[in-house]
Coordinates of C-alpha atoms in Angstrom, one line a residue:
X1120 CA 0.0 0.0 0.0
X1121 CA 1.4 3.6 -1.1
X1122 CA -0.1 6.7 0.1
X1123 CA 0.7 9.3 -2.8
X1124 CA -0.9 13.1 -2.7
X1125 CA -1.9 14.7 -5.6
X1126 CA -1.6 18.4 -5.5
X1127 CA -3.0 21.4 -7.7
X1128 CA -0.8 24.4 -6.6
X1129 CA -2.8 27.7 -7.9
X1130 CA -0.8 31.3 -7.5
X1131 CA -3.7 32.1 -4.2
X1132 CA -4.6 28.1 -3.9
X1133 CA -3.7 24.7 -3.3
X1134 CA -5.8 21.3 -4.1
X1135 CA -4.9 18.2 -3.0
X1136 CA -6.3 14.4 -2.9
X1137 CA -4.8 11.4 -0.9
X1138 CA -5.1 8.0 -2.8
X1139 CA -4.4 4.6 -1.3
X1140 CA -2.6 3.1 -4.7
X1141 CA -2.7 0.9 -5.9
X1142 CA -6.2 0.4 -5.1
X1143 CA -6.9 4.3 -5.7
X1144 CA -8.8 4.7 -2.8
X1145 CA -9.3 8.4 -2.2
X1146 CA -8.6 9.0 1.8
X1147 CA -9.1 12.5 1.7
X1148 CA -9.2 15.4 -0.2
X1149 CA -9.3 19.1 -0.1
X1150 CA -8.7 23.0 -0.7
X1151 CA -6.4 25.2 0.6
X1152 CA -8.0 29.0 -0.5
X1153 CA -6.5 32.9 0.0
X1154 CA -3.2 31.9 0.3
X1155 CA -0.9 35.0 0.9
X1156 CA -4.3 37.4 1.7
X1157 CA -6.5 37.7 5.2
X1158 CA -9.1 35.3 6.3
X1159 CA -7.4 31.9 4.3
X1160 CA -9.7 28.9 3.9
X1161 CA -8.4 25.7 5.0
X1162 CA -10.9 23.0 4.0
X1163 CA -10.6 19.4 4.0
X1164 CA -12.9 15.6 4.0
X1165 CA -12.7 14.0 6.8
X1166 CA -15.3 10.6 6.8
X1167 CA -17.4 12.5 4.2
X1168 CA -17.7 15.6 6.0
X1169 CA -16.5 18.6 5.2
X1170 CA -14.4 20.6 8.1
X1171 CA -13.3 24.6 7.2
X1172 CA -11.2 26.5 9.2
X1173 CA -10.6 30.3 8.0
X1174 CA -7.1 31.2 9.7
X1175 CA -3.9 33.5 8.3
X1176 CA -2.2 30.9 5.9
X1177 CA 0.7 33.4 4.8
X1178 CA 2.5 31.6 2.1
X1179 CA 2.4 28.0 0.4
X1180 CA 5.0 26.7 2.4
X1181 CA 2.7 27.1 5.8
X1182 CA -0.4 25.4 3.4
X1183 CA 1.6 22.4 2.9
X1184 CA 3.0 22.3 6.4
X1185 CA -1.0 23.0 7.2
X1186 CA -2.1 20.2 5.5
X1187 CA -0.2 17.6 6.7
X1188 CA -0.7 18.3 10.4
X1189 CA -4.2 17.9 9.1
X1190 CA -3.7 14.9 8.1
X1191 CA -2.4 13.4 11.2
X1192 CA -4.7 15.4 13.0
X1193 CA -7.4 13.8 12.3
X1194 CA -5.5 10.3 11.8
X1195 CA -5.9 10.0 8.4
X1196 CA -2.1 9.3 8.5
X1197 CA 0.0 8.5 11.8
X1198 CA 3.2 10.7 10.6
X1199 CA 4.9 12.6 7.8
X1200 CA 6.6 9.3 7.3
X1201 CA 3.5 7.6 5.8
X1202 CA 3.3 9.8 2.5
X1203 CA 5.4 7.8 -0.2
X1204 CA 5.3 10.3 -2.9
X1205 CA 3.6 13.6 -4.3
X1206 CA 2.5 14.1 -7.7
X1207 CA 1.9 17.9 -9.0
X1208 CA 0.4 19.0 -11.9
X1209 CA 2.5 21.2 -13.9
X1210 CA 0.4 23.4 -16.4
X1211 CA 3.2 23.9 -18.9
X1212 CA 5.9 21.6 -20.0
X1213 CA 7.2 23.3 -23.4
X1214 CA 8.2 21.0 -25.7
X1215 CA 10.8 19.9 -22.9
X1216 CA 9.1 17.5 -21.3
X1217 CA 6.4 15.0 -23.3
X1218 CA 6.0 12.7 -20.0
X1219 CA 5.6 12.8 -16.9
X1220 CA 9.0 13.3 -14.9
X1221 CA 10.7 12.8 -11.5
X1222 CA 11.1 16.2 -9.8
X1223 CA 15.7 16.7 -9.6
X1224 CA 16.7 20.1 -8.4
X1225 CA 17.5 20.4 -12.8
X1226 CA 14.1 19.8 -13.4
X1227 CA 12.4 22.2 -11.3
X1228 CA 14.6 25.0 -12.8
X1229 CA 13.7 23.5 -16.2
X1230 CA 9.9 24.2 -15.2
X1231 CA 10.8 27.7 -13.5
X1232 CA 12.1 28.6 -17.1
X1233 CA 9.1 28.0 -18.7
X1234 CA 7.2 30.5 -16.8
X1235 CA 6.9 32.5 -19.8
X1236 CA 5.0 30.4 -21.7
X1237 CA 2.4 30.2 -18.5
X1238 CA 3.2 33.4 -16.4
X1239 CA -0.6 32.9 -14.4
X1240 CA 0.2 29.0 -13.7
X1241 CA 4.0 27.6 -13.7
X1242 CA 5.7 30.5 -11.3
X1243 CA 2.7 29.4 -8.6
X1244 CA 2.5 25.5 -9.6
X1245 CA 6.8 25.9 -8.9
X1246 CA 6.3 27.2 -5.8
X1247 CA 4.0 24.6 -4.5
X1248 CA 6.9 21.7 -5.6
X1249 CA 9.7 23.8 -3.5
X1250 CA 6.9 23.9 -0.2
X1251 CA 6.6 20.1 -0.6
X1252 CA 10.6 19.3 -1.0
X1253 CA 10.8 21.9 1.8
X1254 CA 8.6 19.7 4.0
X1255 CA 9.4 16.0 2.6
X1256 CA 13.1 16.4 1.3
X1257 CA 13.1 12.5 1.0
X1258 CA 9.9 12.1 -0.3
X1259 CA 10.1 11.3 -4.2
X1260 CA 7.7 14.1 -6.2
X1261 CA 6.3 13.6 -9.8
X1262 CA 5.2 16.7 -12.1
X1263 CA 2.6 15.5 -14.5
X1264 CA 2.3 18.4 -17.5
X1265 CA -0.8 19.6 -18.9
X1266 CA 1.0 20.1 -22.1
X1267 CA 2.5 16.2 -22.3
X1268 CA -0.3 14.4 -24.0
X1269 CA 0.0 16.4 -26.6
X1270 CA 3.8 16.1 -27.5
X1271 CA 2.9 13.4 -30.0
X1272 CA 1.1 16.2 -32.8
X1273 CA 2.6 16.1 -36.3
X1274 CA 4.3 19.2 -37.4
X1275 CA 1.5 19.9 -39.3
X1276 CA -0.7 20.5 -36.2
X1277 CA 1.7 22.3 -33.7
X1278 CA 2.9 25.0 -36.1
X1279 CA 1.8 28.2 -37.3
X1280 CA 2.2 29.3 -40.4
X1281 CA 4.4 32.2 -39.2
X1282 CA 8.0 32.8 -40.5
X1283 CA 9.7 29.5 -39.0
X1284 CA 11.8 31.6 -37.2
X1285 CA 9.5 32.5 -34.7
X1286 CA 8.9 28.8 -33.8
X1287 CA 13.0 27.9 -33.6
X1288 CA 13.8 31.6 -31.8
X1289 CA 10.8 32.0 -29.4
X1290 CA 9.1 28.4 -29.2
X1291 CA 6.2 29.7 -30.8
X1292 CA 3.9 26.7 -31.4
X1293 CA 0.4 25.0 -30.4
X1294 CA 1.4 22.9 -27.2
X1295 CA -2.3 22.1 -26.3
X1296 CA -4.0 21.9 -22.5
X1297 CA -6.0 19.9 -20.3
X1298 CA -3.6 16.7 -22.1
X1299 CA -4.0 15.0 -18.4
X1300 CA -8.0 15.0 -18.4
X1301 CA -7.9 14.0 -22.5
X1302 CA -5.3 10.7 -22.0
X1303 CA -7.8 10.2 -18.5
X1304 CA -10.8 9.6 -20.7
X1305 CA -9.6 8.2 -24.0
X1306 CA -7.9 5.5 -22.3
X1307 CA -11.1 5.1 -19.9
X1308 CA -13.1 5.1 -23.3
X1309 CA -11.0 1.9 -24.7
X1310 CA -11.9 0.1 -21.9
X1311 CA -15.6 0.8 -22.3
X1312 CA -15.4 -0.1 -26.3
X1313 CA -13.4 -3.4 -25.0
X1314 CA -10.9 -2.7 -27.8
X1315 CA -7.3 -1.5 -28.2
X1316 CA -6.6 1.9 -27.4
X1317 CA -4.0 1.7 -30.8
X1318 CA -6.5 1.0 -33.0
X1319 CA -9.5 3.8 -32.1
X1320 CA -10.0 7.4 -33.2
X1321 CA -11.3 9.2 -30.9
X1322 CA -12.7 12.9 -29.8
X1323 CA -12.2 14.3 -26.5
X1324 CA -14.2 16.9 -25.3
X1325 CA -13.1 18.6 -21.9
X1326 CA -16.0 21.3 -21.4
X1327 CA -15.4 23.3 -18.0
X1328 CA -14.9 27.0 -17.7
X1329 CA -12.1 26.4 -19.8
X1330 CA -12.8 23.8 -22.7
X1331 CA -10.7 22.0 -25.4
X1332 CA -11.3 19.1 -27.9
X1333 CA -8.7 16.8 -29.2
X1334 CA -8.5 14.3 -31.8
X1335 CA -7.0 11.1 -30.1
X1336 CA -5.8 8.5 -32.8
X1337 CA -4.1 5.3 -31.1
X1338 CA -3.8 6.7 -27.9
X1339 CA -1.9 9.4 -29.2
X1340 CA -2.9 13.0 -29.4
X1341 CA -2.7 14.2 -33.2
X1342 CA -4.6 17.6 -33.1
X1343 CA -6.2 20.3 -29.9
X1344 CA -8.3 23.1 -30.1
X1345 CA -6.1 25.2 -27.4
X1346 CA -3.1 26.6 -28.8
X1347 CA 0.2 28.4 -27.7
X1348 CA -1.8 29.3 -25.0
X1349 CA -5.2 28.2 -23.3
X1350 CA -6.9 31.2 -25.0
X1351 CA -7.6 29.4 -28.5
X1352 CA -10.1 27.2 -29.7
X1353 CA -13.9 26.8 -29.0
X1354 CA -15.3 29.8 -27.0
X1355 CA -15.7 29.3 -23.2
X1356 CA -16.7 30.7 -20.0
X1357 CA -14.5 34.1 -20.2
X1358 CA -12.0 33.2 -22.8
X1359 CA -12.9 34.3 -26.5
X1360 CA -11.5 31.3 -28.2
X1361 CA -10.1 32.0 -32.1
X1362 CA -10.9 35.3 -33.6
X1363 CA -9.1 36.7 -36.2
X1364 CA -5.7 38.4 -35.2
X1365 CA -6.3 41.6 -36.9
X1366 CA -8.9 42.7 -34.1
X1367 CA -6.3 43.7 -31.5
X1368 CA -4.9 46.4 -32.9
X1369 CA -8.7 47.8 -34.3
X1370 CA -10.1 47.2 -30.7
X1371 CA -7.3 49.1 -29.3
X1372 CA -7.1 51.6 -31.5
X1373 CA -10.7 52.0 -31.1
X1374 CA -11.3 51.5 -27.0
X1375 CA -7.5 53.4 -26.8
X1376 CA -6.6 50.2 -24.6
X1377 CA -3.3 48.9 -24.6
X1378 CA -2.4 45.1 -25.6
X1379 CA -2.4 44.0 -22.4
X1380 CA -5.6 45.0 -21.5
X1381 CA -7.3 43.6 -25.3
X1382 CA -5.8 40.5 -23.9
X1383 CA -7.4 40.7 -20.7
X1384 CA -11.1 41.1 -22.2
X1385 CA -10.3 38.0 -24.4
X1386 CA -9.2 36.5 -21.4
X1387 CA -11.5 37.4 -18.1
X1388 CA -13.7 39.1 -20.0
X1389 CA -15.6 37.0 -23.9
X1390 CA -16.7 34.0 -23.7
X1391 CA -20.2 33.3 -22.5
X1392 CA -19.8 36.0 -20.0
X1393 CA -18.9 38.7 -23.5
X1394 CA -21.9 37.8 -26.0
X1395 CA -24.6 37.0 -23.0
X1396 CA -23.8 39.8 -20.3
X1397 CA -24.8 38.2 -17.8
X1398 CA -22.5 35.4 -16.4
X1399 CA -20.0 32.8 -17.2
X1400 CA -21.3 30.0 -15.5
X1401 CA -23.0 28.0 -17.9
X1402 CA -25.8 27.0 -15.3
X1403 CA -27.1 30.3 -15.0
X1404 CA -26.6 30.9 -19.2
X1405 CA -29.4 27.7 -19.7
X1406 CA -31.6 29.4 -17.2
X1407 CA -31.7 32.5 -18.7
X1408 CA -32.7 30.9 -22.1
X1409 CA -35.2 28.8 -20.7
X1410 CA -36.2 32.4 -19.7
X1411 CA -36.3 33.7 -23.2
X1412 CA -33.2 35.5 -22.9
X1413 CA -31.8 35.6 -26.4
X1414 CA -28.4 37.3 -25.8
X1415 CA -28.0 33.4 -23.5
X1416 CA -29.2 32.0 -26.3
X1417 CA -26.8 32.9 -28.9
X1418 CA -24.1 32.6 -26.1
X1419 CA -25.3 28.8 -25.8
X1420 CA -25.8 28.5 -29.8
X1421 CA -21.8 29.9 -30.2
X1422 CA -20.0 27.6 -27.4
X1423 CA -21.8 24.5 -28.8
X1424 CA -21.3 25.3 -32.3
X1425 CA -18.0 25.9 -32.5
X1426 CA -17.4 22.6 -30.6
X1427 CA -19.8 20.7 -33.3
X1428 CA -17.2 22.2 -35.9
X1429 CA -14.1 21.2 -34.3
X1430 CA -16.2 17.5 -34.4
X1431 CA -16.6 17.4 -37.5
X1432 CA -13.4 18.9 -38.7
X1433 CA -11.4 16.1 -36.3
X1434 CA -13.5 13.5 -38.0
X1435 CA -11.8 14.3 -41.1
X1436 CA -9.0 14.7 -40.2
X1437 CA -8.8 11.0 -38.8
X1438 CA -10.8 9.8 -41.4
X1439 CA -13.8 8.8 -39.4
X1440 CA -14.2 8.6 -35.8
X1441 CA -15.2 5.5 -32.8
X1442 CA -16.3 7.5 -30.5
X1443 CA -17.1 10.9 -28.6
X1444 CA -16.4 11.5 -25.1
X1445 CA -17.6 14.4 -23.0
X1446 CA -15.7 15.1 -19.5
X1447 CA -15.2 18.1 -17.1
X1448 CA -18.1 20.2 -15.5
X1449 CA -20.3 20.9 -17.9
X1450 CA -18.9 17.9 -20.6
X1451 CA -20.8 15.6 -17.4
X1452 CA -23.8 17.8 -16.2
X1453 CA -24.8 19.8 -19.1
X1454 CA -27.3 17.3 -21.4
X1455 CA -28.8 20.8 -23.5
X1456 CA -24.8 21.8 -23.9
X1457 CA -24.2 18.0 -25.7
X1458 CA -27.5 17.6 -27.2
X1459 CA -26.5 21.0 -28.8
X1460 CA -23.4 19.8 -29.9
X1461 CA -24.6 16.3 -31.5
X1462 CA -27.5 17.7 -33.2
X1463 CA -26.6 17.2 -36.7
X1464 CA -23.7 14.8 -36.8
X1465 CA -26.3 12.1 -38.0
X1466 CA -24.6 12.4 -41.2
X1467 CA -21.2 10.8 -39.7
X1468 CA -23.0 8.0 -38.2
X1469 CA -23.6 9.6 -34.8
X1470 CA -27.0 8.7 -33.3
X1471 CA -28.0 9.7 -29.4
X1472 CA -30.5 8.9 -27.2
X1473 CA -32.5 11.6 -26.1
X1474 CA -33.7 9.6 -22.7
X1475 CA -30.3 8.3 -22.1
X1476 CA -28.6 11.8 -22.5
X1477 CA -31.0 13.1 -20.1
X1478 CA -28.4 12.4 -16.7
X1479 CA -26.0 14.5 -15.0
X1480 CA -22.2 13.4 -13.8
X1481 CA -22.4 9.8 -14.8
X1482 CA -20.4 7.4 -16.8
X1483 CA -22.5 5.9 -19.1
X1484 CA -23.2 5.6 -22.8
X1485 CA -25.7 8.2 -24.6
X1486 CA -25.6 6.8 -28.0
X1487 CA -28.3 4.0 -29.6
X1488 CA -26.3 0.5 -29.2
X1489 CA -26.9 0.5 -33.3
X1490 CA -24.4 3.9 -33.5
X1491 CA -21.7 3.3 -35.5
X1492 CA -20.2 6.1 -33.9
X1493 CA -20.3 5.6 -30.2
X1494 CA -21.2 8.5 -27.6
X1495 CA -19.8 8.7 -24.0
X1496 CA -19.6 10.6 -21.1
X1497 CA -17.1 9.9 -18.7
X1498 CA -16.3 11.8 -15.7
X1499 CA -12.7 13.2 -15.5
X1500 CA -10.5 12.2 -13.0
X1501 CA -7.1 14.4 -13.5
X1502 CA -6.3 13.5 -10.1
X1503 CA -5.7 9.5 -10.1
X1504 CA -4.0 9.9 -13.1
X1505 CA -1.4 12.0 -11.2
X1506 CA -1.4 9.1 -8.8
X1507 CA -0.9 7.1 -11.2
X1508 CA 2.2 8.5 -12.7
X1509 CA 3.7 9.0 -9.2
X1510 CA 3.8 5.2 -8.9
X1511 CA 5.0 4.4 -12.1
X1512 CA 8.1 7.0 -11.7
X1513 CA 8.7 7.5 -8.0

């Protein structure tokens, strides 16, 4: 029996989730919020309940310390000792690192350098690894990159066509996101289909606040909607998804904003939250339509149809497709956001059932047995697969 934490170091936040491997067990799991600000919110499982304690939690070295008194605390574990290894997930690996890697003094600077390439997410998920080796020097650490999965794209998918220069100087390239969650449910998906993940073609879609699709051909990633950055692809919650690169300098020049703050708007700003005006959460976006609201209905129409198109476009690019999954928050929970998105794919040999797409957070199959092209939903687990890769390395 190992006892590996996963941990999701944010720049104000830190998640974490104990497994019993190999079993995958969950012990515990939890949130560490306002990190560095007044009034932090320590908040952990403890037998199924949840416990909260607001205290002053300064910096992420006193979270992790925090934590693990926690855990002894309330005998979850006897001491420090019983932790066998930690697993953090690292947004951005650059084209650096395509697997998941032991954590050496030479690889954590290696990570630290790529904070350019995610300034919000690598200087804060670095800074959660150094409170860990500060705590459990001896304790073997994994970083599992959001970027990995998708190391395997042809050149054809992961460059622009910008002067090559850019790409060999700068690194400019698609590097793709959420690869942890899209290996999670493909590989999840095989086993459902009871065939080999090398011979299926498959389309993940990861819908959350942040959503991406990727066509996965025999277990390998060959094409993702995200891009250099997390801001590309299919519109989502705040994030604009592709437009055309000529609007930045017209919006500025128009709103006298600088670049930075254009990028913000496309950012914190588009999305669902831009064309509806009223939120980003996609809950209260379906309410408001069922209320008549048609600014939340074209917001709905535009997130599911750009998704449709990256379907179908991933379809030909693989020259056909096995199956469909849908994962993350509203991938699981959202039926109108899928039924949406499947409306119309008839065509390509995708037929659903209405009844059985009518659930919320479930594995299960939504397609007619007859399908040719199977439809699945299958709740995410980024988590265990960072477990996961912690055993297999540590």
């Amino acid at each position: 029996m190992s006892k590996i934490i996963a941990i999701n170091a944010g720049s104000s936040s830190l998640k974490f989730q104990l497994f019993d491997m190999p079993e995958e067990t969950v012990l515990t799991k939890g949130l560490v919020e306002r990190i560095g600000m007044d009034n932090s919110i320590f908040t952990i499982s403890v037998d199924g309940e949840k416990k909260t304690e607001i205290t002053d939690i300064p910096d992420h070295a006193v979270a992790v310390k925090m934590l693990l008194e926690k855990l002894t605390e309330f005998n979850i574990i006897k001491d420090f000792n019983e932790i066998d290894g930690v697993g953090h997930r690292v947004v951005h690996g650059g084209e650096k690192f395509s697997d998941s890697v032991l954590l050496t003094d030479e690889a954590i600077d290696e990570i630290d350098q790529l904070s350019e390439l995610a300034p919000l997410h690598n200087p804060a998920n670095v800074v959660g690894i150094k409170a860990f080796k500060q705590i459990l020097p001896d304790v073997p650490a994994v970083a599992v990159f959001d970027t990995a999965f998708h190391q395997t794209m042809p050149e054809q998918s992961y460059l622009y066509s910008l002067p090559y220069d850019y790409y060999k100087n700068f690194g400019i390239r698609k590097y793709g996101f959420h690869g942890t969650s899209h290996k999670f449910v493909t590989e999840r998906a095989a086993e459902l289909l009871g065939r080999p993940l090398e011979e299926l073609r498959l389309i993940s879609c990861h819908l959350g606040n942040g959503a991406s699709i990727a066509a996965v051909e025999g277990g390998k990633s060959i094409d993702t909607s995200m891009g250099f950055t997390p801001l590309a692809g299919v519109a989502m919650g705040t994030r604009s998804g592709n437009i055309d690169p000529a609007l930045i300098p017209f919006i500025m020049e128009k709103t006298g904003h600088t670049a930075e703050e254009v990028l913000s708007t496309l950012n914190k700003k588009s999305g669902l939250l831009g064309v509806s005006g009223l939120s980003s959460d996609l809950r209260d976006i379906e309410e408001a339509t069922e209320e008549g609201n048609d600014r939340a209905e074209v917001a709905l129409d535009i997130f599911a149809s750009r998704i449709h198109k990256y379907i179908g476009s991933y379809a030909a690019r693989m020259n056909g497709v096995d199956a469909i999954i849908f994962t993350a928050g509203i991938g699981e929970n959202s039926s109108e956001v899928r039924a949406r998105v499947l409306r119309g794919l008839e065509f390509m040999g995708v037929y659903w059932d209405p009844s059985l797409n009518n659930m919320r957070g479930e594995e299960a199959f939504i397609s007619y047995p007859h399908s040719p092209v199977k439809v699945i939903v299958i709740p995410t687990n980024e988590e265990v697969m960072i477990a996961r890769d912690v055993m297999r390395l540590a």
